Structures are given as structure tokens and as C-alpha cells.
Short mmCIF file of C-alpha atoms in Angstrom, two decimals:
data_model
loop_
_atom_site.label_atom_id
_atom_site.label_comp_id
_atom_site.label_asym_id
_atom_site.label_seq_id
_atom_site.Cartn_x
_atom_site.Cartn_y
_atom_site.Cartn_z
CA MET A 1 -34.87 -1.58 -20.23
CA ILE A 2 -34.53 -0.95 -16.53
CA GLY A 3 -31.32 -0.68 -14.56
CA SER A 4 -31.40 -4.16 -13.02
CA GLU A 5 -31.95 -5.73 -16.43
CA LEU A 6 -28.99 -3.84 -17.83
CA VAL A 7 -26.79 -5.03 -14.91
CA ARG A 8 -27.90 -8.65 -15.44
CA ARG A 9 -27.22 -8.55 -19.20
CA ILE A 10 -23.78 -6.98 -18.68
CA GLU A 11 -22.93 -9.60 -16.01
CA ARG A 12 -23.91 -12.40 -18.38
CA LEU A 13 -21.86 -10.84 -21.21
CA GLY A 14 -18.85 -10.40 -18.95
CA LYS A 15 -19.03 -13.99 -17.75
CA ALA A 16 -19.16 -15.29 -21.29
CA ARG A 17 -16.13 -13.12 -22.33
CA GLY A 18 -14.11 -13.64 -19.15
CA ILE A 19 -14.30 -9.95 -18.17
CA SER A 20 -14.87 -8.85 -14.53
CA VAL A 21 -18.15 -7.04 -13.92
CA ARG A 22 -19.16 -5.34 -10.69
CA PHE A 23 -21.77 -2.86 -9.52
CA VAL A 24 -20.64 -0.39 -6.81
CA SER A 25 -23.65 1.29 -5.20
CA HIS A 26 -21.67 3.58 -2.90
CA GLN A 27 -20.07 5.39 -5.91
CA GLY A 28 -23.23 7.26 -6.70
CA LYS A 29 -25.85 9.44 -5.17
CA GLY A 30 -29.22 8.10 -4.11
CA SER A 31 -30.31 5.23 -6.35
CA HIS A 32 -27.33 5.70 -8.75
CA GLY A 33 -24.33 3.41 -8.83
CA ARG A 34 -21.32 2.66 -10.94
CA LEU A 35 -21.21 -0.41 -13.19
CA TYR A 36 -17.65 -1.57 -14.04
CA TYR A 37 -16.98 -3.81 -17.08
CA GLY A 38 -13.27 -4.57 -16.90
CA GLU A 39 -11.52 -1.20 -16.80
CA ARG A 40 -14.49 0.74 -18.19
CA PHE A 41 -17.50 2.01 -16.27
CA THR A 42 -20.79 3.76 -16.58
CA THR A 43 -23.31 5.21 -14.18
CA VAL A 44 -26.59 3.26 -13.79
CA LYS A 45 -29.60 4.89 -12.16
CA ASP A 46 -32.60 3.46 -10.44
CA ARG A 47 -32.06 -0.34 -10.50
CA LYS A 48 -35.72 -1.08 -9.70
#
């Protein structure tokens, strides 16, 4: 699974459950970014 696929799946899951999902690219170095799922987050690398 690549980063962009993970982001799409989490966005779909969040929409179905009514949880806010956002990807913040400036909270990471280089191609990394932070993916928020409600209050929780994880770092996602290389969204190619």
C-alpha cells in the first residue's frame, strides 16, 4: 500500500464514521506529512 492509497482509505473510513480526517503536509520533512483522524494522528511518508 502506498501513502496516497492509505490517505484515501482513511478519508473514506472517516466519512463513513463521521470523523474528521485531514492531511497536513507542512508538519513533516520532505515528502512526509501528518495524517489526522479525529484527535489521533500518524506520520505518512512518500504519498506517490
